[in-house]
Coordinates of C-alpha atoms in Angstrom, one line a residue:
Chain A
M1 CA -33.9 26.2 17.1
D2 CA -30.2 25.8 16.6
S3 CA -29.1 23.6 13.7
T4 CA -27.1 21.0 15.7
Y5 CA -30.3 20.2 17.6
G6 CA -32.2 19.9 14.4
Q7 CA -29.5 17.6 13.0
S8 CA -29.6 15.4 16.0
V9 CA -33.3 15.1 15.7
L10 CA -32.8 14.1 12.1
K11 CA -30.3 11.5 13.1
S12 CA -32.6 9.9 15.5
L13 CA -35.3 9.9 12.8
A14 CA -32.9 8.1 10.4
W15 CA -32.6 5.4 13.1
L16 CA -36.4 5.3 13.3
K17 CA -37.0 4.3 9.7
P18 CA -35.5 0.8 9.9
A19 CA -37.1 0.3 13.3
V20 CA -40.5 1.1 12.0
F21 CA -39.9 -1.2 9.0
I22 CA -38.9 -4.1 11.3
L23 CA -42.0 -3.5 13.5
L24 CA -44.2 -3.7 10.4
L25 CA -42.6 -6.9 9.3
L26 CA -43.0 -8.4 12.8
G27 CA -46.7 -7.3 12.7
A28 CA -47.3 -9.0 9.4
W29 CA -45.5 -12.1 10.7
Q30 CA -47.7 -12.2 13.8
M31 CA -50.8 -11.6 11.7
E32 CA -50.0 -14.5 9.4
V33 CA -49.4 -16.9 12.3
F34 CA -52.6 -15.7 13.9
L35 CA -54.5 -16.5 10.7
H36 CA -53.1 -19.9 10.3
P37 CA -53.0 -21.5 13.8
Q38 CA -52.4 -25.0 12.5
Q39 CA -48.9 -24.0 11.4
L40 CA -45.9 -25.2 13.5
L41 CA -44.0 -22.0 12.7
P42 CA -44.1 -19.7 15.8
G43 CA -44.9 -16.0 15.6
P44 CA -42.6 -13.3 17.0
W45 CA -44.4 -13.4 20.3
K46 CA -43.8 -17.1 20.8
T47 CA -40.2 -16.6 19.7
T48 CA -39.7 -13.9 22.2
L49 CA -41.1 -16.2 24.9
G50 CA -38.7 -18.9 23.6
I51 CA -35.7 -16.6 24.0
V52 CA -36.9 -15.7 27.5
D53 CA -37.3 -19.4 28.2
L54 CA -33.7 -20.1 27.4
F55 CA -32.3 -17.5 29.8
P56 CA -33.1 -18.9 33.3
R57 CA -31.5 -22.2 32.5
G58 CA -28.3 -20.4 31.6
L59 CA -28.3 -22.5 28.5
I60 CA -28.2 -19.6 26.1
V61 CA -25.0 -18.1 27.6
R62 CA -23.4 -21.5 27.6
Y63 CA -24.3 -22.1 24.0
I64 CA -23.2 -18.7 22.8
V65 CA -19.9 -19.1 24.6
A66 CA -19.4 -22.6 23.1
S67 CA -20.0 -21.3 19.6
L68 CA -17.8 -18.3 20.0
F69 CA -15.1 -20.5 21.5
R70 CA -15.0 -22.7 18.4
V71 CA -15.2 -19.7 16.0
T72 CA -12.3 -18.0 17.9
W73 CA -10.1 -21.0 17.6
G74 CA -10.9 -21.9 14.0
F75 CA -10.7 -18.3 12.9
C76 CA -7.5 -17.4 14.7
L77 CA -5.8 -20.6 13.5
A78 CA -6.8 -19.7 9.9
V79 CA -5.5 -16.2 10.3
L80 CA -2.2 -17.3 11.8
V81 CA -1.6 -19.7 8.9
A82 CA -3.2 -17.9 6.0
V83 CA -1.7 -14.4 6.5
P84 CA 2.0 -15.3 6.6
L85 CA 1.5 -18.0 3.9
G86 CA -0.4 -15.5 1.7
L87 CA 2.4 -12.9 2.1
A88 CA 5.0 -15.5 1.1
V89 CA 2.9 -16.9 -1.8
G90 CA 1.9 -13.5 -3.1
W91 CA 5.5 -12.4 -3.0
Y92 CA 7.1 -15.4 -4.7
R93 CA 5.4 -15.6 -8.0
R94 CA 6.7 -19.1 -8.8
V95 CA 5.2 -20.5 -5.6
E96 CA 2.0 -18.9 -6.5
M97 CA 2.1 -20.5 -10.0
A98 CA 2.8 -23.9 -8.4
L99 CA 0.1 -23.6 -5.8
N100 CA -2.7 -21.9 -7.8
P101 CA -4.3 -25.0 -9.5
I102 CA -4.7 -26.7 -6.1
L103 CA -6.2 -23.6 -4.5
Q104 CA -8.6 -23.3 -7.4
I105 CA -9.7 -26.9 -7.0
L106 CA -10.1 -26.7 -3.3
R107 CA -11.9 -23.3 -3.4
P108 CA -15.3 -24.4 -4.7
I109 CA -15.6 -27.3 -2.2
S110 CA -18.0 -26.2 0.5
P111 CA -16.6 -26.4 4.0
L112 CA -19.7 -28.5 4.9
A113 CA -18.4 -31.2 2.5
W114 CA -15.5 -31.7 4.9
I115 CA -17.9 -32.7 7.7
P116 CA -17.5 -36.5 7.3
I117 CA -13.7 -36.1 7.1
A118 CA -13.7 -33.8 10.1
I119 CA -15.6 -36.4 12.1
L120 CA -13.3 -39.2 10.8
W121 CA -10.2 -37.4 11.9
F122 CA -11.3 -35.7 15.1
G123 CA -14.4 -37.5 16.2
V124 CA -17.5 -35.8 17.5
G125 CA -16.4 -32.8 19.5
D126 CA -14.9 -29.3 19.5
L127 CA -11.9 -30.3 17.4
A128 CA -14.0 -31.3 14.4
A129 CA -16.0 -28.1 14.6
I130 CA -12.8 -26.0 14.9
F131 CA -11.3 -27.9 11.9
L132 CA -14.4 -27.1 9.8
I133 CA -14.2 -23.4 10.7
F134 CA -10.5 -23.4 9.8
V135 CA -11.2 -25.0 6.5
G136 CA -14.0 -22.5 5.7
C137 CA -11.8 -19.5 6.6
F138 CA -8.4 -20.5 5.4
L139 CA -8.8 -20.4 1.6
P140 CA -10.8 -17.2 1.3
L141 CA -8.3 -15.5 3.6
L142 CA -5.3 -16.9 1.8
L143 CA -6.6 -15.8 -1.6
T144 CA -7.4 -12.3 -0.2
V145 CA -3.9 -11.9 1.1
I146 CA -2.3 -13.2 -2.1
N147 CA -4.3 -10.9 -4.3
A148 CA -3.7 -8.0 -1.9
V149 CA 0.1 -8.5 -2.0
Q150 CA 0.1 -8.7 -5.8
S151 CA -1.7 -5.4 -6.1
V152 CA 0.7 -3.5 -3.8
P153 CA 2.1 -0.6 -5.9
G154 CA 5.6 -1.4 -7.2
V155 CA 6.9 2.0 -5.9
Y156 CA 6.4 0.9 -2.3
I157 CA 8.3 -2.3 -2.8
N158 CA 11.1 -0.6 -4.7
A159 CA 11.3 2.1 -2.0
G160 CA 11.5 -0.5 0.7
R161 CA 14.3 -2.4 -1.1
N162 CA 16.1 0.9 -1.8
F163 CA 16.3 1.4 2.0
G164 CA 18.0 -1.9 2.4
L165 CA 15.1 -4.2 3.5
G166 CA 15.5 -7.9 3.0
P167 CA 12.5 -10.1 2.2
V168 CA 11.2 -10.6 5.8
P169 CA 11.5 -7.0 7.0
L170 CA 10.0 -5.9 3.6
M171 CA 7.0 -8.1 4.3
R172 CA 6.6 -6.8 7.8
Q173 CA 7.3 -3.1 7.2
V174 CA 5.9 -2.6 3.6
L175 CA 3.7 -5.4 2.4
L176 CA 1.8 -6.0 5.6
P177 CA 0.8 -2.3 6.2
A178 CA 0.2 -1.8 2.5
I179 CA -2.4 -4.7 2.4
L180 CA -3.9 -4.0 5.8
P181 CA -7.0 -2.3 4.5
R182 CA -7.8 -5.2 2.2
L183 CA -6.8 -7.6 4.9
I184 CA -9.3 -6.2 7.4
T185 CA -12.1 -6.4 4.8
G186 CA -11.0 -10.0 4.2
L187 CA -11.1 -10.7 7.9
R188 CA -14.6 -9.3 8.2
I189 CA -15.9 -11.5 5.4
T190 CA -14.1 -14.5 6.7
L191 CA -15.4 -14.1 10.3
G192 CA -18.9 -14.0 8.7
I193 CA -18.1 -17.4 7.0
A194 CA -16.8 -18.7 10.3
W195 CA -20.1 -17.8 12.0
L196 CA -22.0 -19.6 9.2
V197 CA -19.9 -22.7 9.4
V198 CA -20.0 -23.1 13.2
V199 CA -23.8 -23.4 13.1
A200 CA -23.7 -26.1 10.5
A201 CA -20.8 -27.9 12.2
E202 CA -22.6 -27.8 15.5
M203 CA -25.7 -29.4 14.0
I204 CA -23.7 -32.5 13.2
A205 CA -20.4 -32.7 14.9
V206 CA -21.0 -31.6 18.6
N207 CA -23.7 -31.5 21.2
S208 CA -23.5 -27.9 22.4
G209 CA -23.6 -24.5 20.8
L210 CA -26.3 -22.5 18.9
G211 CA -26.3 -24.9 16.0
F212 CA -26.9 -27.8 18.3
L213 CA -29.7 -25.8 20.1
I214 CA -31.6 -25.6 16.8
V215 CA -31.4 -29.3 15.9
D216 CA -32.0 -30.3 19.5
A217 CA -35.1 -28.1 19.8
R218 CA -36.5 -29.7 16.7
N219 CA -35.7 -33.2 17.6
A220 CA -36.9 -32.9 21.2
G221 CA -40.6 -32.4 20.4
N222 CA -40.7 -29.9 17.6
R223 CA -40.0 -26.9 19.7
Y224 CA -40.0 -24.5 16.7
D225 CA -40.2 -21.5 19.0
L226 CA -36.7 -22.4 20.3
V227 CA -35.6 -23.1 16.7
V228 CA -36.5 -19.6 15.6
A229 CA -35.2 -18.2 18.9
G230 CA -31.9 -19.8 18.1
M231 CA -31.9 -18.3 14.6
V232 CA -32.5 -14.8 16.0
I233 CA -29.7 -15.2 18.5
I234 CA -27.3 -16.4 15.8
G235 CA -28.3 -13.3 13.7
V236 CA -27.7 -10.9 16.6
V237 CA -24.4 -12.3 17.6
G238 CA -23.3 -12.3 13.9
L239 CA -24.3 -8.7 13.7
L240 CA -22.3 -7.8 16.8
L241 CA -19.2 -9.6 15.5
D242 CA -19.5 -7.7 12.2
T243 CA -19.9 -4.4 13.9
W244 CA -16.8 -5.1 16.0
V245 CA -14.6 -5.8 12.9
R246 CA -16.1 -2.8 11.2
S247 CA -15.0 -0.6 14.0
L248 CA -11.4 -1.9 13.4
E249 CA -11.7 -0.8 9.8
R250 CA -12.2 2.8 11.0
S251 CA -9.5 2.7 13.5
S252 CA -6.8 5.4 13.3
L253 CA -4.3 2.8 12.1
L254 CA -6.3 2.5 8.8
R255 CA -7.4 6.1 8.5
W256 CA -5.1 6.7 5.6
S257 CA -6.8 4.1 3.4
F258 CA -10.2 5.4 4.3
E259 CA -9.2 9.0 3.4
E260 CA -7.4 8.0 0.2
K261 CA -10.4 6.3 -1.2
Q262 CA -12.4 9.5 -0.9
Chain B
M1 CA 31.4 28.5 -1.6
S2 CA 30.6 30.9 -4.5
S3 CA 34.2 30.9 -5.7
S4 CA 34.2 27.1 -5.9
A5 CA 30.9 27.2 -7.7
S6 CA 32.2 29.6 -10.3
A7 CA 35.4 27.6 -10.6
R8 CA 33.4 24.5 -11.3
A9 CA 31.3 26.5 -13.8
A10 CA 34.4 27.7 -15.6
M11 CA 35.7 24.1 -15.8
A12 CA 32.4 22.9 -17.2
I13 CA 32.6 24.6 -20.6
H14 CA 33.2 21.4 -22.4
P15 CA 30.5 18.8 -22.7
T16 CA 32.7 16.4 -20.9
L17 CA 33.1 15.6 -17.3
P18 CA 34.4 18.4 -15.1
S19 CA 37.5 17.5 -13.2
L20 CA 35.6 15.7 -10.4
P21 CA 36.3 12.1 -9.4
I22 CA 34.0 9.8 -11.3
K23 CA 31.1 8.6 -9.3
L24 CA 29.0 6.8 -11.8
R25 CA 29.9 5.4 -15.2
T26 CA 27.8 3.6 -17.8
E27 CA 29.6 1.4 -20.3
N28 CA 27.7 0.7 -23.6
V29 CA 24.5 0.2 -21.6
G30 CA 21.7 -1.2 -23.7
M31 CA 18.2 -2.2 -22.5
A32 CA 15.6 -4.2 -24.4
F33 CA 12.2 -5.5 -23.2
L34 CA 10.3 -8.5 -24.4
R35 CA 6.8 -7.4 -25.6
E36 CA 4.6 -10.1 -27.1
G37 CA 7.5 -12.1 -28.3
K38 CA 9.4 -9.2 -29.8
T39 CA 12.4 -7.6 -28.4
L40 CA 11.9 -3.9 -28.1
P41 CA 15.1 -1.9 -27.8
V42 CA 14.7 0.9 -25.2
L43 CA 18.2 2.1 -24.7
E44 CA 21.3 1.8 -26.9
D45 CA 24.9 2.6 -26.4
I46 CA 24.6 4.7 -23.3
N47 CA 28.1 5.9 -22.3
L48 CA 28.1 8.5 -19.6
E49 CA 30.4 9.6 -16.8
V50 CA 29.0 11.5 -13.8
G51 CA 31.3 13.2 -11.4
N52 CA 31.1 13.1 -7.6
G53 CA 28.7 15.8 -6.5
E54 CA 27.6 16.6 -10.0
F55 CA 24.0 17.5 -10.9
V56 CA 23.1 15.8 -14.2
C57 CA 19.8 16.1 -15.9
L58 CA 18.6 13.4 -18.3
L59 CA 16.4 15.2 -20.7
G60 CA 14.3 13.7 -23.5
P61 CA 10.8 13.2 -24.9
S62 CA 8.5 10.8 -23.0
G63 CA 9.2 7.2 -24.0
C64 CA 12.9 7.8 -24.7
G65 CA 14.0 5.4 -21.9
K66 CA 15.4 8.0 -19.6
S67 CA 13.4 6.7 -16.6
T68 CA 14.4 3.1 -17.5
L69 CA 18.0 4.3 -17.5
L70 CA 17.6 5.8 -14.1
S71 CA 16.0 2.7 -12.7
A72 CA 18.9 0.6 -14.0
M73 CA 21.4 3.0 -12.4
A74 CA 19.5 2.6 -9.1
G75 CA 19.7 -1.1 -9.4
F76 CA 15.9 -1.8 -9.9
L77 CA 16.5 -3.1 -13.4
R78 CA 19.4 -5.0 -15.0
P79 CA 20.8 -3.6 -18.3
T80 CA 20.5 -6.1 -21.1
S81 CA 24.0 -5.3 -22.2
G82 CA 26.9 -3.2 -20.9
A83 CA 27.5 -2.3 -17.3
I84 CA 26.7 0.4 -14.8
L85 CA 29.5 1.2 -12.3
I86 CA 29.3 3.3 -9.2
D87 CA 32.5 3.9 -7.3
G88 CA 34.1 1.4 -9.8
E89 CA 31.8 -1.4 -8.7
I90 CA 29.1 -2.9 -10.9
V91 CA 25.6 -2.1 -9.7
R92 CA 23.8 -5.3 -8.8
G93 CA 20.8 -4.1 -6.9
A94 CA 19.2 -1.3 -4.9
D95 CA 21.4 0.1 -2.1
P96 CA 20.7 2.6 0.7
R97 CA 23.7 4.6 -0.4
R98 CA 21.8 5.5 -3.6
I99 CA 18.3 6.6 -3.0
F100 CA 15.6 6.8 -5.7
V101 CA 13.0 9.5 -5.3
F102 CA 9.8 8.7 -7.1
Q103 CA 7.1 11.3 -7.7
E104 CA 5.3 11.9 -4.4
R105 CA 3.7 8.5 -5.0
G106 CA 6.6 6.9 -3.2
V107 CA 5.7 8.1 0.4
F108 CA 4.2 5.4 2.5
P109 CA 0.6 6.4 3.2
W110 CA 0.4 4.3 6.4
L111 CA 3.3 6.2 8.1
T112 CA 3.3 9.8 9.4
V113 CA 5.8 12.4 8.0
E114 CA 8.1 11.4 10.9
G115 CA 7.7 7.7 10.2
N116 CA 8.4 8.2 6.5
I117 CA 11.5 10.4 7.0
G118 CA 12.8 8.0 9.6
F119 CA 12.1 4.9 7.5
G120 CA 15.7 4.3 6.5
L121 CA 17.0 5.0 10.0
R122 CA 15.7 1.9 11.7
K123 CA 19.2 0.9 12.9
L124 CA 19.8 4.2 14.7
P125 CA 19.0 4.6 18.5
S126 CA 15.7 6.3 18.8
K127 CA 17.1 9.6 20.2
E128 CA 19.5 10.0 17.3
R129 CA 16.9 9.0 14.9
A130 CA 14.5 11.6 16.2
E131 CA 17.2 14.3 15.9
R132 CA 17.9 13.4 12.3
V133 CA 14.2 13.3 11.4
N134 CA 13.7 16.7 13.0
H135 CA 16.8 18.1 11.2
Y136 CA 15.4 17.0 7.8
I137 CA 11.8 18.1 8.6
Q138 CA 13.2 21.5 9.1
M139 CA 15.4 21.4 6.0
V140 CA 12.4 20.7 3.8
G141 CA 10.2 23.2 5.7
L142 CA 7.7 20.8 7.2
E143 CA 7.9 22.0 10.8
G144 CA 4.7 21.2 12.6
F145 CA 3.6 18.4 10.2
G146 CA 5.7 15.6 11.8
K147 CA 2.6 13.8 13.0
S148 CA 0.5 14.3 9.9
Y149 CA -0.3 11.5 7.4
P150 CA 0.5 12.0 3.7
H151 CA -3.2 12.2 2.8
E152 CA -3.3 15.3 4.9
L153 CA -0.6 17.0 2.8
S154 CA -0.5 18.7 -0.5
G155 CA 1.4 17.2 -3.5
G156 CA 4.4 19.6 -2.9
M157 CA 4.6 18.7 0.8
K158 CA 4.5 14.9 0.0
Q159 CA 7.4 15.5 -2.4
R160 CA 9.3 17.2 0.3
V161 CA 8.7 14.2 2.6
E162 CA 10.2 12.0 -0.1
V163 CA 13.2 14.1 -0.6
A164 CA 13.7 14.4 3.2
R165 CA 13.4 10.6 3.5
A166 CA 16.1 10.2 0.9
L167 CA 18.4 12.8 2.4
A168 CA 18.0 11.3 5.9
V169 CA 20.0 8.2 5.1
N170 CA 22.8 10.4 3.8
P171 CA 23.1 8.8 0.4
D172 CA 26.0 9.5 -2.0
V173 CA 23.7 9.6 -5.0
M174 CA 20.1 10.6 -5.5
F175 CA 18.0 9.6 -8.4
L176 CA 15.0 11.8 -9.1
D177 CA 12.5 10.7 -11.6
E178 CA 10.5 13.7 -12.8
P179 CA 10.0 14.5 -9.1
F180 CA 8.1 17.7 -9.7
G181 CA 6.1 16.6 -12.7
A182 CA 2.8 16.4 -10.9
L183 CA 3.1 19.7 -9.1
D184 CA 1.6 23.0 -10.1
S185 CA 4.0 25.4 -11.8
I186 CA 4.5 27.7 -8.9
T187 CA 5.2 24.9 -6.4
R188 CA 7.5 23.4 -9.0
L189 CA 9.7 26.6 -9.1
V190 CA 9.8 26.7 -5.3
M191 CA 10.8 23.0 -5.2
R192 CA 13.6 23.5 -7.8
S193 CA 15.2 26.3 -5.8
E194 CA 14.9 24.3 -2.6
L195 CA 16.5 21.3 -4.3
L196 CA 19.4 23.5 -5.4
R197 CA 19.8 24.9 -1.9
I198 CA 19.9 21.4 -0.4
W199 CA 22.2 20.2 -3.2
Q200 CA 24.6 23.1 -2.6
A201 CA 24.5 22.3 1.2
E202 CA 24.9 18.5 1.0
R203 CA 26.8 18.0 -2.3
K204 CA 25.1 14.8 -3.3
T205 CA 25.6 13.4 -6.8
I206 CA 22.2 14.0 -8.4
L207 CA 20.7 12.4 -11.5
F208 CA 17.5 14.0 -12.4
V209 CA 15.1 12.9 -15.1
T210 CA 12.9 15.5 -16.7
H211 CA 11.2 16.3 -20.0
D212 CA 11.2 20.0 -19.2
I213 CA 14.0 21.9 -20.9
D214 CA 13.8 24.9 -18.7
E215 CA 13.9 22.7 -15.6
A216 CA 17.1 21.0 -16.9
V217 CA 18.8 24.3 -17.8
Q218 CA 17.9 25.8 -14.5
L219 CA 19.2 22.9 -12.4
A220 CA 21.9 20.9 -14.0
D221 CA 25.7 21.2 -14.3
R222 CA 25.3 19.1 -17.5
V223 CA 22.2 18.2 -19.5
V224 CA 22.2 14.8 -21.2
V225 CA 19.9 15.2 -24.2
M226 CA 18.4 11.9 -25.3
S227 CA 16.8 10.9 -28.6
A228 CA 13.5 9.1 -28.9
R229 CA 13.2 5.3 -28.9
P230 CA 15.5 3.5 -28.8
G231 CA 17.0 6.1 -26.4
R232 CA 20.6 7.2 -27.2
I233 CA 22.6 10.1 -25.9
Q234 CA 22.3 12.8 -28.5
Q235 CA 24.3 15.4 -26.9
V236 CA 25.7 16.5 -23.5
V237 CA 25.4 20.2 -22.8
S238 CA 27.4 21.9 -20.0
I239 CA 25.4 24.6 -18.3
D240 CA 28.2 27.1 -17.4
I241 CA 26.0 29.6 -15.6
P242 CA 26.8 30.0 -11.9
H243 CA 24.0 29.6 -9.3
P244 CA 21.7 31.4 -8.6
R245 CA 20.9 31.4 -12.3
D246 CA 19.4 34.4 -14.0
I247 CA 16.8 32.7 -16.2
S248 CA 16.5 35.8 -18.5
S249 CA 20.2 36.2 -19.1
P250 CA 21.4 35.8 -22.7
R251 CA 23.6 32.8 -21.9
Y252 CA 20.6 31.0 -20.3
L253 CA 18.4 31.7 -23.4
E254 CA 21.3 30.7 -25.7
L255 CA 21.8 27.3 -23.9
R256 CA 18.0 26.7 -23.7
D257 CA 17.5 27.5 -27.4
G258 CA 20.5 25.3 -28.3
I259 CA 18.8 22.3 -26.6
L260 CA 15.5 23.2 -28.2
G261 CA 17.2 23.2 -31.6
Q262 CA 19.0 19.9 -30.7
I263 CA 15.7 18.3 -30.0
G264 CA 14.3 19.7 -33.2
L265 CA 11.9 22.2 -31.9
A266 CA 11.6 25.8 -33.0
H267 CA 11.4 28.3 -30.1
R268 CA 8.4 30.1 -31.6
L269 CA 5.0 28.7 -31.0

């Protein structure tokens, strides 16, 4: 046997381990549900049927698209505002000193606490959900960028200045690339927050999307199979989003930071 | 070339400026930092004149303020008192005509070798820019590494990238802050002779900070010996040995031992 073949077998075995573990968990879950038939909680089998049930009506695709649409808008708006603002605030220390107390007060407020205000300002609809996602993403992202800018080594900034860069070119050509690795990590965490917030927002502020699916399934006759099916779909989509941003982290653009850490 | 070098060497017997036009002048420069409410004097009464095209080493123990002096000359720091003049004008900030070379830490890790060397050439048309980048890649011996990233290079190669990046913008003055300090001793010797070769070809004014006496005597036209904190100029020694320097010649050893004695060290371990 040549060794590459042996290694590829090992690799597929490494993939096998979590799969077996998940199967065991599903088995235990099914068993518990079987032993307690009076429970409303569905087992994995009923959940699977629930997911299948959602497909023919096209509902599932519509709801996923609706949720992704809100996340995209809220997240992108937050990125567009927080990144330039963070660069500027991180760069001008006096602005940071002026702004910091407000940021620290706003930071511990859960984005969900903004739900009444979101509905007051934007009514029930997409805008309210997008606003909530924006609120949830903006501060963590802003703080990430500010911190990243402040930890850029002084030699890079001095070198940039030495070659005659003014503040704006310096931000574009030195600060932004220097913080990119930390920025991408921040974006990954923030996208995760956006995906958390959209579900909560959809439970209250709109009537479509995966969050709405869950509340609606419960309200419309305790369809807990659809509730759990919705949860599974939320998990899978979230995982796919995270995998996608992770692949950005490894792109050639960022190879240098990946190699430097080693 | 060699005759002008020896002529310059002959003129440089006195510890004063050789008869070159003055490029850089410091007038009673003092620096003090605030540390925990106390003023900490770092530099006092620095009076120095550097000629155009001259190679001057600032030599002193660590903590004597020589790097601070270099940063002030480059415009990164403001002197607390006195003034620094280049071409008769007071230095008020960093300027592309005077490039500071950090230890290899200064190369941008997100740019390739080409990107780094071309960093200061943004305003040139791309063809001309590529030509200059290539010229300096060759000058520092990095052919074939243009598309490499700094993390793929050794410390010595990164240092060459930084020197090339500085040379590419054709500055009048180069400030080098212990540029070879982090390199192994063999690479360091190679880099010294390459720096001398480049300096002889391009005739930049070079201010070079080091704590290595041999390095200073091997490279400089004049060595500015500084005392420990607060840093003052203790003595200025002219190195009147023509290049290439024989580092076992009696004159070399005499100058080196003179500086050793000046710093207060015996030359027997």
